[in-house]
Amino acid sequence: MEISPNPDSEEKNQDIVRKRQKIITGSLLFVGLAAFTFGIYRITGTIDSPFKIKSSQITDSSSLLNSSQQTEIEQLKNKDTDKDGLKDYDELYLYQTSPYVRDSDSDGSDDKNEVESNNDPNCPKDQNCQISQTAPLEEATIPSEGELSSEDLRTTLKNMGAPANLVDAMDDATLQQVYDQTLAETGTTTDQLTNTGEIPSNLEDLAPSETSSQAITLETLQSLDAAQLRTLLQQSGVDEATLSQVDDTTLEALYQQALGEQLQTVQ
């Protein structure tokens, strides 16, 4: 006697499969969105880093730092991300080298070796990186404020230590928007950004408030709609087939959740 399949049982099995697919798709998108928002924060931090206050330049710097910032500084003093022998704190605030790259000027010699041999770790060997004080202003090749093209901006960020894959994954409009808003918040110019070894005189004015730069970036990220998210995720490597399985409402909800998770990690 042949037993016919139970329609209710088949429907339940199909529901289970659909739910599993949604969970897998949602998880993939969540990871992609989390990576994207974290990448935005890393790039923003790269732009901010050259203008943070040096403790040696202010008599009572501890009064300007909250406990979270003091903890971060202590971590930097004990961390060597690129394993070149120089602590991240010294690379950021003393030598103005990249804490993510062993050889900041790409001349074949590690930053520590150049520091110990009294060479400039930001200037390749056999090159004169100092601009003559008597040279006419028109001979300087430093871009003026507002003149950084998207290509120049990407090159500048990579030279400052921003991950190349994250910089390249962002479209020109988003990258420029994050860059412009960060500069506006810190009160810096492109001249100061491209001359990271030169500390501006108005240090206290350049110091961002406790969460101001994060607030600006967060405002930008929160304004992204579903269409923009789909474009950014595709550029970040998420395939279209995965994206097509999620409606706009769910995508935006997942994005806000990923954004919230990243905020908790950086606060």
PDB file of C-alpha atoms in Angstrom:
ATOM      1  CA  MET A   1       0.000   0.000   0.000  1.00  0.00           C
ATOM      2  CA  GLU A   2       1.513   3.291  -1.141  1.00  0.00           C
ATOM      3  CA  ILE A   3       1.486   6.032   1.431  1.00  0.00           C
ATOM      4  CA  SER A   4       0.934   9.471  -0.079  1.00  0.00           C
ATOM      5  CA  PRO A   5       3.097  12.259   1.302  1.00  0.00           C
ATOM      6  CA  ASN A   6       1.557  14.480   3.918  1.00  0.00           C
ATOM      7  CA  PRO A   7       1.065  17.983   2.446  1.00  0.00           C
ATOM      8  CA  ASP A   8       1.320  19.545   5.890  1.00  0.00           C
ATOM      9  CA  SER A   9       4.631  17.790   6.533  1.00  0.00           C
ATOM     10  CA  GLU A  10       6.086  18.932   3.191  1.00  0.00           C
ATOM     11  CA  GLU A  11       4.996  22.499   3.849  1.00  0.00           C
ATOM     12  CA  LYS A  12       6.610  22.428   7.280  1.00  0.00           C
ATOM     13  CA  ASN A  13       9.848  21.142   5.781  1.00  0.00           C
ATOM     14  CA  GLN A  14       9.795  23.886   3.186  1.00  0.00           C
ATOM     15  CA  ASP A  15       9.208  26.461   5.920  1.00  0.00           C
ATOM     16  CA  ILE A  16      12.196  25.127   7.837  1.00  0.00           C
ATOM     17  CA  VAL A  17      14.395  25.330   4.720  1.00  0.00           C
ATOM     18  CA  ARG A  18      13.242  28.874   4.000  1.00  0.00           C
ATOM     19  CA  LYS A  19      13.909  29.936   7.582  1.00  0.00           C
ATOM     20  CA  ARG A  20      17.395  28.436   7.481  1.00  0.00           C
ATOM     21  CA  GLN A  21      18.117  30.226   4.213  1.00  0.00           C
ATOM     22  CA  LYS A  22      16.973  33.512   5.721  1.00  0.00           C
ATOM     23  CA  ILE A  23      19.161  32.958   8.789  1.00  0.00           C
ATOM     24  CA  ILE A  24      22.204  32.176   6.654  1.00  0.00           C
ATOM     25  CA  THR A  25      21.553  35.123   4.341  1.00  0.00           C
ATOM     26  CA  GLY A  26      20.967  37.440   7.273  1.00  0.00           C
ATOM     27  CA  SER A  27      24.156  36.295   8.951  1.00  0.00           C
ATOM     28  CA  LEU A  28      26.196  36.867   5.814  1.00  0.00           C
ATOM     29  CA  LEU A  29      24.763  40.331   5.365  1.00  0.00           C
ATOM     30  CA  PHE A  30      25.277  41.163   9.031  1.00  0.00           C
ATOM     31  CA  VAL A  31      28.935  40.205   8.785  1.00  0.00           C
ATOM     32  CA  GLY A  32      29.312  42.222   5.597  1.00  0.00           C
ATOM     33  CA  LEU A  33      27.608  45.253   7.076  1.00  0.00           C
ATOM     34  CA  ALA A  34      29.612  45.008  10.289  1.00  0.00           C
ATOM     35  CA  ALA A  35      32.832  44.861   8.280  1.00  0.00           C
ATOM     36  CA  PHE A  36      31.741  47.849   6.211  1.00  0.00           C
ATOM     37  CA  THR A  37      30.816  50.046   9.189  1.00  0.00           C
ATOM     38  CA  PHE A  38      33.978  49.031  11.024  1.00  0.00           C
ATOM     39  CA  GLY A  39      35.948  49.963   7.924  1.00  0.00           C
ATOM     40  CA  ILE A  40      34.379  53.422   7.937  1.00  0.00           C
ATOM     41  CA  TYR A  41      35.498  53.932  11.546  1.00  0.00           C
ATOM     42  CA  ARG A  42      39.032  52.760  10.763  1.00  0.00           C
ATOM     43  CA  ILE A  43      39.322  55.196   7.857  1.00  0.00           C
ATOM     44  CA  THR A  44      37.874  58.026   9.945  1.00  0.00           C
ATOM     45  CA  GLY A  45      40.345  57.201  12.714  1.00  0.00           C
ATOM     46  CA  THR A  46      43.172  57.293  10.182  1.00  0.00           C
ATOM     47  CA  ILE A  47      42.180  60.802   9.135  1.00  0.00           C
ATOM     48  CA  ASP A  48      41.887  61.937  12.769  1.00  0.00           C
ATOM     49  CA  SER A  49      45.089  60.363  14.092  1.00  0.00           C
ATOM     50  CA  PRO A  50      47.735  62.888  12.967  1.00  0.00           C
ATOM     51  CA  PHE A  51      45.935  65.730  14.746  1.00  0.00           C
ATOM     52  CA  LYS A  52      45.451  64.182  18.175  1.00  0.00           C
ATOM     53  CA  ILE A  53      47.184  66.011  20.996  1.00  0.00           C
ATOM     54  CA  LYS A  54      50.677  64.921  22.037  1.00  0.00           C
ATOM     55  CA  SER A  55      50.955  64.568  25.798  1.00  0.00           C
ATOM     56  CA  SER A  56      54.500  66.041  25.695  1.00  0.00           C
ATOM     57  CA  GLN A  57      53.186  69.288  24.178  1.00  0.00           C
ATOM     58  CA  ILE A  58      50.613  70.075  26.876  1.00  0.00           C
ATOM     59  CA  THR A  59      51.608  70.438  30.524  1.00  0.00           C
ATOM     60  CA  ASP A  60      48.527  68.827  32.016  1.00  0.00           C
ATOM     61  CA  SER A  61      47.227  66.589  29.248  1.00  0.00           C
ATOM     62  CA  SER A  62      45.513  64.237  31.691  1.00  0.00           C
ATOM     63  CA  SER A  63      42.901  66.904  32.408  1.00  0.00           C
ATOM     64  CA  LEU A  64      41.846  66.790  28.723  1.00  0.00           C
ATOM     65  CA  LEU A  65      41.391  63.034  28.574  1.00  0.00           C
ATOM     66  CA  ASN A  66      38.576  60.958  29.945  1.00  0.00           C
ATOM     67  CA  SER A  67      39.154  57.509  31.382  1.00  0.00           C
ATOM     68  CA  SER A  68      38.334  55.796  28.083  1.00  0.00           C
ATOM     69  CA  GLN A  69      40.890  57.876  26.190  1.00  0.00           C
ATOM     70  CA  GLN A  70      43.521  57.285  28.877  1.00  0.00           C
ATOM     71  CA  THR A  71      42.917  53.555  28.617  1.00  0.00           C
ATOM     72  CA  GLU A  72      43.285  53.710  24.832  1.00  0.00           C
ATOM     73  CA  ILE A  73      46.575  55.591  25.136  1.00  0.00           C
ATOM     74  CA  GLU A  74      47.921  53.047  27.625  1.00  0.00           C
ATOM     75  CA  GLN A  75      46.994  50.272  25.202  1.00  0.00           C
ATOM     76  CA  LEU A  76      48.808  52.057  22.374  1.00  0.00           C
ATOM     77  CA  LYS A  77      51.913  52.374  24.570  1.00  0.00           C
ATOM     78  CA  ASN A  78      51.990  48.593  24.974  1.00  0.00           C
ATOM     79  CA  LYS A  79      50.934  47.571  21.462  1.00  0.00           C
ATOM     80  CA  ASP A  80      53.036  47.037  18.354  1.00  0.00           C
ATOM     81  CA  THR A  81      50.574  46.286  15.547  1.00  0.00           C
ATOM     82  CA  ASP A  82      53.059  46.045  12.672  1.00  0.00           C
ATOM     83  CA  LYS A  83      55.725  44.234  14.755  1.00  0.00           C
ATOM     84  CA  ASP A  84      58.478  46.648  13.742  1.00  0.00           C
ATOM     85  CA  GLY A  85      59.761  47.204  17.278  1.00  0.00           C
ATOM     86  CA  LEU A  86      58.122  50.610  17.767  1.00  0.00           C
ATOM     87  CA  LYS A  87      55.040  50.960  19.958  1.00  0.00           C
ATOM     88  CA  ASP A  88      51.889  52.232  18.253  1.00  0.00           C
ATOM     89  CA  TYR A  89      51.825  55.270  20.562  1.00  0.00           C
ATOM     90  CA  ASP A  90      55.343  56.312  19.533  1.00  0.00           C
ATOM     91  CA  GLU A  91      54.569  55.775  15.858  1.00  0.00           C
ATOM     92  CA  LEU A  92      51.425  57.912  16.016  1.00  0.00           C
ATOM     93  CA  TYR A  93      52.541  60.701  18.325  1.00  0.00           C
ATOM     94  CA  LEU A  94      56.351  60.774  18.224  1.00  0.00           C
ATOM     95  CA  TYR A  95      57.548  59.666  14.788  1.00  0.00           C
ATOM     96  CA  GLN A  96      54.312  60.181  12.791  1.00  0.00           C
ATOM     97  CA  THR A  97      54.823  56.809  11.112  1.00  0.00           C
ATOM     98  CA  SER A  98      52.164  54.226  10.364  1.00  0.00           C
ATOM     99  CA  PRO A  99      51.496  51.712  13.165  1.00  0.00           C
ATOM    100  CA  TYR A 100      50.136  49.304  10.533  1.00  0.00           C
ATOM    101  CA  VAL A 101      53.158  49.232   8.180  1.00  0.00           C
ATOM    102  CA  ARG A 102      56.682  48.172   9.188  1.00  0.00           C
ATOM    103  CA  ASP A 103      58.285  50.401   6.551  1.00  0.00           C
ATOM    104  CA  SER A 104      56.295  53.642   6.342  1.00  0.00           C
ATOM    105  CA  ASP A 105      58.327  55.179   3.511  1.00  0.00           C
ATOM    106  CA  SER A 106      58.683  51.879   1.602  1.00  0.00           C
ATOM    107  CA  ASP A 107      62.443  52.217   1.146  1.00  0.00           C
ATOM    108  CA  GLY A 108      63.308  48.710   2.328  1.00  0.00           C
ATOM    109  CA  SER A 109      64.301  49.658   5.878  1.00  0.00           C
ATOM    110  CA  ASP A 110      61.985  49.183   8.867  1.00  0.00           C
ATOM    111  CA  ASP A 111      60.852  52.249  10.786  1.00  0.00           C
ATOM    112  CA  LYS A 112      62.773  51.221  13.905  1.00  0.00           C
ATOM    113  CA  ASN A 113      66.029  50.769  11.980  1.00  0.00           C
ATOM    114  CA  GLU A 114      65.682  54.240  10.478  1.00  0.00           C
ATOM    115  CA  VAL A 115      64.885  55.805  13.857  1.00  0.00           C
ATOM    116  CA  GLU A 116      67.879  54.136  15.505  1.00  0.00           C
ATOM    117  CA  SER A 117      70.162  55.233  12.654  1.00  0.00           C
ATOM    118  CA  ASN A 118      68.903  58.834  12.924  1.00  0.00           C
ATOM    119  CA  ASN A 119      67.205  58.685   9.518  1.00  0.00           C
ATOM    120  CA  ASP A 120      63.712  59.977   8.741  1.00  0.00           C
ATOM    121  CA  PRO A 121      61.363  56.933   8.740  1.00  0.00           C
ATOM    122  CA  ASN A 122      58.934  58.928   6.587  1.00  0.00           C
ATOM    123  CA  CYS A 123      61.487  59.823   3.900  1.00  0.00           C
ATOM    124  CA  PRO A 124      62.941  57.221   1.504  1.00  0.00           C
ATOM    125  CA  LYS A 125      66.722  56.932   1.465  1.00  0.00           C
ATOM    126  CA  ASP A 126      68.653  59.171  -0.935  1.00  0.00           C
ATOM    127  CA  GLN A 127      65.730  61.603  -1.150  1.00  0.00           C
ATOM    128  CA  ASN A 128      65.470  65.105   0.277  1.00  0.00           C
ATOM    129  CA  CYS A 129      62.018  65.389   1.826  1.00  0.00           C
ATOM    130  CA  GLN A 130      62.571  68.801   3.381  1.00  0.00           C
ATOM    131  CA  ILE A 131      61.125  71.791   1.533  1.00  0.00           C
ATOM    132  CA  SER A 132      63.606  74.647   1.461  1.00  0.00           C
ATOM    133  CA  GLN A 133      62.480  77.630   3.526  1.00  0.00           C
ATOM    134  CA  THR A 134      63.720  79.990   0.757  1.00  0.00           C
ATOM    135  CA  ALA A 135      61.973  78.118  -2.045  1.00  0.00           C
ATOM    136  CA  PRO A 136      59.130  80.001  -3.740  1.00  0.00           C
ATOM    137  CA  LEU A 137      55.679  78.960  -2.621  1.00  0.00           C
ATOM    138  CA  GLU A 138      54.682  77.944  -6.137  1.00  0.00           C
ATOM    139  CA  GLU A 139      57.360  75.218  -6.105  1.00  0.00           C
ATOM    140  CA  ALA A 140      55.731  73.351  -3.239  1.00  0.00           C
ATOM    141  CA  THR A 141      53.767  70.319  -4.353  1.00  0.00           C
ATOM    142  CA  ILE A 142      51.478  70.145  -1.329  1.00  0.00           C
ATOM    143  CA  PRO A 143      47.814  70.283  -2.431  1.00  0.00           C
ATOM    144  CA  SER A 144      45.816  73.257  -1.196  1.00  0.00           C
ATOM    145  CA  GLU A 145      42.594  72.954   0.749  1.00  0.00           C
ATOM    146  CA  GLY A 146      39.806  71.417  -1.303  1.00  0.00           C
ATOM    147  CA  GLU A 147      42.149  70.273  -4.103  1.00  0.00           C
ATOM    148  CA  LEU A 148      42.528  66.626  -3.119  1.00  0.00           C
ATOM    149  CA  SER A 149      41.039  64.451  -5.841  1.00  0.00           C
ATOM    150  CA  SER A 150      39.550  61.052  -5.042  1.00  0.00           C
ATOM    151  CA  GLU A 151      42.732  59.397  -6.286  1.00  0.00           C
ATOM    152  CA  ASP A 152      44.910  61.687  -4.154  1.00  0.00           C
ATOM    153  CA  LEU A 153      42.695  61.048  -1.138  1.00  0.00           C
ATOM    154  CA  ARG A 154      42.943  57.276  -1.501  1.00  0.00           C
ATOM    155  CA  THR A 155      46.724  57.511  -1.844  1.00  0.00           C
ATOM    156  CA  THR A 156      46.974  59.795   1.197  1.00  0.00           C
ATOM    157  CA  LEU A 157      44.840  57.490   3.359  1.00  0.00           C
ATOM    158  CA  LYS A 158      46.840  54.412   2.336  1.00  0.00           C
ATOM    159  CA  ASN A 159      50.103  56.222   3.099  1.00  0.00           C
ATOM    160  CA  MET A 160      48.697  57.089   6.526  1.00  0.00           C
ATOM    161  CA  GLY A 161      48.044  53.386   7.244  1.00  0.00           C
ATOM    162  CA  ALA A 162      44.394  52.872   6.249  1.00  0.00           C
ATOM    163  CA  PRO A 163      43.783  49.323   4.959  1.00  0.00           C
ATOM    164  CA  ALA A 164      43.983  49.438   1.147  1.00  0.00           C
ATOM    165  CA  ASN A 165      41.122  46.989   0.625  1.00  0.00           C
ATOM    166  CA  LEU A 166      38.763  49.115   2.715  1.00  0.00           C
ATOM    167  CA  VAL A 167      39.755  52.336   0.976  1.00  0.00           C
ATOM    168  CA  ASP A 168      39.375  50.774  -2.480  1.00  0.00           C
ATOM    169  CA  ALA A 169      35.994  49.216  -1.617  1.00  0.00           C
ATOM    170  CA  MET A 170      34.376  52.606  -0.943  1.00  0.00           C
ATOM    171  CA  ASP A 171      33.019  54.622  -3.850  1.00  0.00           C
ATOM    172  CA  ASP A 172      34.400  58.127  -4.443  1.00  0.00           C
ATOM    173  CA  ALA A 173      31.308  59.951  -3.148  1.00  0.00           C
ATOM    174  CA  THR A 174      31.183  58.086   0.188  1.00  0.00           C
ATOM    175  CA  LEU A 175      34.934  58.365   0.743  1.00  0.00           C
ATOM    176  CA  GLN A 176      34.899  62.092   0.006  1.00  0.00           C
ATOM    177  CA  GLN A 177      31.884  62.631   2.278  1.00  0.00           C
ATOM    178  CA  VAL A 178      33.504  60.903   5.248  1.00  0.00           C
ATOM    179  CA  TYR A 179      36.764  62.764   4.595  1.00  0.00           C
ATOM    180  CA  ASP A 180      35.137  66.205   4.290  1.00  0.00           C
ATOM    181  CA  GLN A 181      33.028  65.783   7.417  1.00  0.00           C
ATOM    182  CA  THR A 182      35.992  64.551   9.462  1.00  0.00           C
ATOM    183  CA  LEU A 183      38.117  67.524   8.403  1.00  0.00           C
ATOM    184  CA  ALA A 184      35.251  69.905   9.149  1.00  0.00           C
ATOM    185  CA  GLU A 185      34.844  68.421  12.618  1.00  0.00           C
ATOM    186  CA  THR A 186      38.558  68.553  13.498  1.00  0.00           C
ATOM    187  CA  GLY A 187      39.024  72.007  11.972  1.00  0.00           C
ATOM    188  CA  THR A 188      41.978  70.886   9.850  1.00  0.00           C
ATOM    189  CA  THR A 189      42.943  71.607   6.250  1.00  0.00           C
ATOM    190  CA  THR A 190      44.306  69.380   3.500  1.00  0.00           C
ATOM    191  CA  ASP A 191      47.662  71.132   3.962  1.00  0.00           C
ATOM    192  CA  GLN A 192      47.810  69.862   7.541  1.00  0.00           C
ATOM    193  CA  LEU A 193      46.586  66.412   6.547  1.00  0.00           C
ATOM    194  CA  THR A 194      49.349  65.918   3.965  1.00  0.00           C
ATOM    195  CA  ASN A 195      52.009  67.332   6.327  1.00  0.00           C
ATOM    196  CA  THR A 196      51.408  65.027   9.270  1.00  0.00           C
ATOM    197  CA  GLY A 197      54.870  65.687  10.665  1.00  0.00           C
ATOM    198  CA  GLU A 198      53.984  69.338  11.228  1.00  0.00           C
ATOM    199  CA  ILE A 199      51.854  69.780  14.356  1.00  0.00           C
ATOM    200  CA  PRO A 200      49.479  72.762  14.129  1.00  0.00           C
ATOM    201  CA  SER A 201      49.945  75.488  16.744  1.00  0.00           C
ATOM    202  CA  ASN A 202      46.310  75.534  17.858  1.00  0.00           C
ATOM    203  CA  LEU A 203      46.423  72.085  19.414  1.00  0.00           C
ATOM    204  CA  GLU A 204      43.542  72.620  21.783  1.00  0.00           C
ATOM    205  CA  ASP A 205      41.327  73.884  18.953  1.00  0.00           C
ATOM    206  CA  LEU A 206      42.121  70.820  16.850  1.00  0.00           C
ATOM    207  CA  ALA A 207      41.252  68.374  19.627  1.00  0.00           C
ATOM    208  CA  PRO A 208      37.806  66.891  18.853  1.00  0.00           C
ATOM    209  CA  SER A 209      35.254  66.597  21.619  1.00  0.00           C
ATOM    210  CA  GLU A 210      34.753  63.268  23.334  1.00  0.00           C
ATOM    211  CA  THR A 211      32.414  61.763  20.726  1.00  0.00           C
ATOM    212  CA  SER A 212      32.001  64.526  18.158  1.00  0.00           C
ATOM    213  CA  SER A 213      33.825  62.852  15.267  1.00  0.00           C
ATOM    214  CA  GLN A 214      31.911  59.633  15.913  1.00  0.00           C
ATOM    215  CA  ALA A 215      28.633  61.574  15.931  1.00  0.00           C
ATOM    216  CA  ILE A 216      29.333  63.090  12.530  1.00  0.00           C
ATOM    217  CA  THR A 217      30.260  59.730  11.044  1.00  0.00           C
ATOM    218  CA  LEU A 218      27.288  58.048  12.644  1.00  0.00           C
ATOM    219  CA  GLU A 219      24.965  60.664  11.183  1.00  0.00           C
ATOM    220  CA  THR A 220      26.389  59.939   7.739  1.00  0.00           C
ATOM    221  CA  LEU A 221      26.023  56.186   8.126  1.00  0.00           C
ATOM    222  CA  GLN A 222      22.493  56.399   9.481  1.00  0.00           C
ATOM    223  CA  SER A 223      21.381  58.354   6.427  1.00  0.00           C
ATOM    224  CA  LEU A 224      22.200  55.524   4.006  1.00  0.00           C
ATOM    225  CA  ASP A 225      19.114  53.996   2.384  1.00  0.00           C
ATOM    226  CA  ALA A 226      18.623  50.423   1.172  1.00  0.00           C
ATOM    227  CA  ALA A 227      19.752  51.185  -2.403  1.00  0.00           C
ATOM    228  CA  GLN A 228      22.995  52.726  -1.177  1.00  0.00           C
ATOM    229  CA  LEU A 229      23.575  49.801   1.175  1.00  0.00           C
ATOM    230  CA  ARG A 230      23.132  47.303  -1.654  1.00  0.00           C
ATOM    231  CA  THR A 231      25.628  49.187  -3.806  1.00  0.00           C
ATOM    232  CA  LEU A 232      28.191  49.408  -1.002  1.00  0.00           C
ATOM    233  CA  LEU A 233      27.819  45.751  -0.095  1.00  0.00           C
ATOM    234  CA  GLN A 234      28.261  44.670  -3.710  1.00  0.00           C
ATOM    235  CA  GLN A 235      31.423  46.778  -3.883  1.00  0.00           C
ATOM    236  CA  SER A 236      32.583  45.119  -0.661  1.00  0.00           C
ATOM    237  CA  GLY A 237      32.189  41.641  -2.178  1.00  0.00           C
ATOM    238  CA  VAL A 238      28.653  40.529  -1.209  1.00  0.00           C
ATOM    239  CA  ASP A 239      27.124  38.800  -4.233  1.00  0.00           C
ATOM    240  CA  GLU A 240      23.875  40.022  -5.769  1.00  0.00           C
ATOM    241  CA  ALA A 241      22.175  36.649  -5.292  1.00  0.00           C
ATOM    242  CA  THR A 242      22.538  36.969  -1.531  1.00  0.00           C
ATOM    243  CA  LEU A 243      21.284  40.541  -1.524  1.00  0.00           C
ATOM    244  CA  SER A 244      18.243  39.687  -3.633  1.00  0.00           C
ATOM    245  CA  GLN A 245      16.958  37.365  -0.923  1.00  0.00           C
ATOM    246  CA  VAL A 246      16.498  40.239   1.536  1.00  0.00           C
ATOM    247  CA  ASP A 247      13.920  43.020   1.211  1.00  0.00           C
ATOM    248  CA  ASP A 248      14.794  46.674   1.837  1.00  0.00           C
ATOM    249  CA  THR A 249      13.219  46.804   5.300  1.00  0.00           C
ATOM    250  CA  THR A 250      15.148  43.764   6.536  1.00  0.00           C
ATOM    251  CA  LEU A 251      18.378  45.035   4.981  1.00  0.00           C
ATOM    252  CA  GLU A 252      18.083  48.396   6.734  1.00  0.00           C
ATOM    253  CA  ALA A 253      17.234  46.672  10.027  1.00  0.00           C
ATOM    254  CA  LEU A 254      20.310  44.429   9.728  1.00  0.00           C
ATOM    255  CA  TYR A 255      22.425  47.452   8.893  1.00  0.00           C
ATOM    256  CA  GLN A 256      21.245  49.397  11.935  1.00  0.00           C
ATOM    257  CA  GLN A 257      21.944  46.368  14.104  1.00  0.00           C
ATOM    258  CA  ALA A 258      25.469  46.046  12.651  1.00  0.00           C
ATOM    259  CA  LEU A 259      26.029  49.755  13.143  1.00  0.00           C
ATOM    260  CA  GLY A 260      24.907  49.496  16.764  1.00  0.00           C
ATOM    261  CA  GLU A 261      27.277  46.590  17.378  1.00  0.00           C
ATOM    262  CA  GLN A 262      30.202  48.567  15.955  1.00  0.00           C
ATOM    263  CA  LEU A 263      29.314  51.595  18.058  1.00  0.00           C
ATOM    264  CA  GLN A 264      29.533  49.470  21.196  1.00  0.00           C
ATOM    265  CA  THR A 265      33.033  48.309  20.213  1.00  0.00           C
ATOM    266  CA  VAL A 266      34.388  51.810  19.633  1.00  0.00           C
ATOM    267  CA  GLN A 267      32.764  53.662  22.561  1.00  0.00           C
TER     268      GLN A 267
END
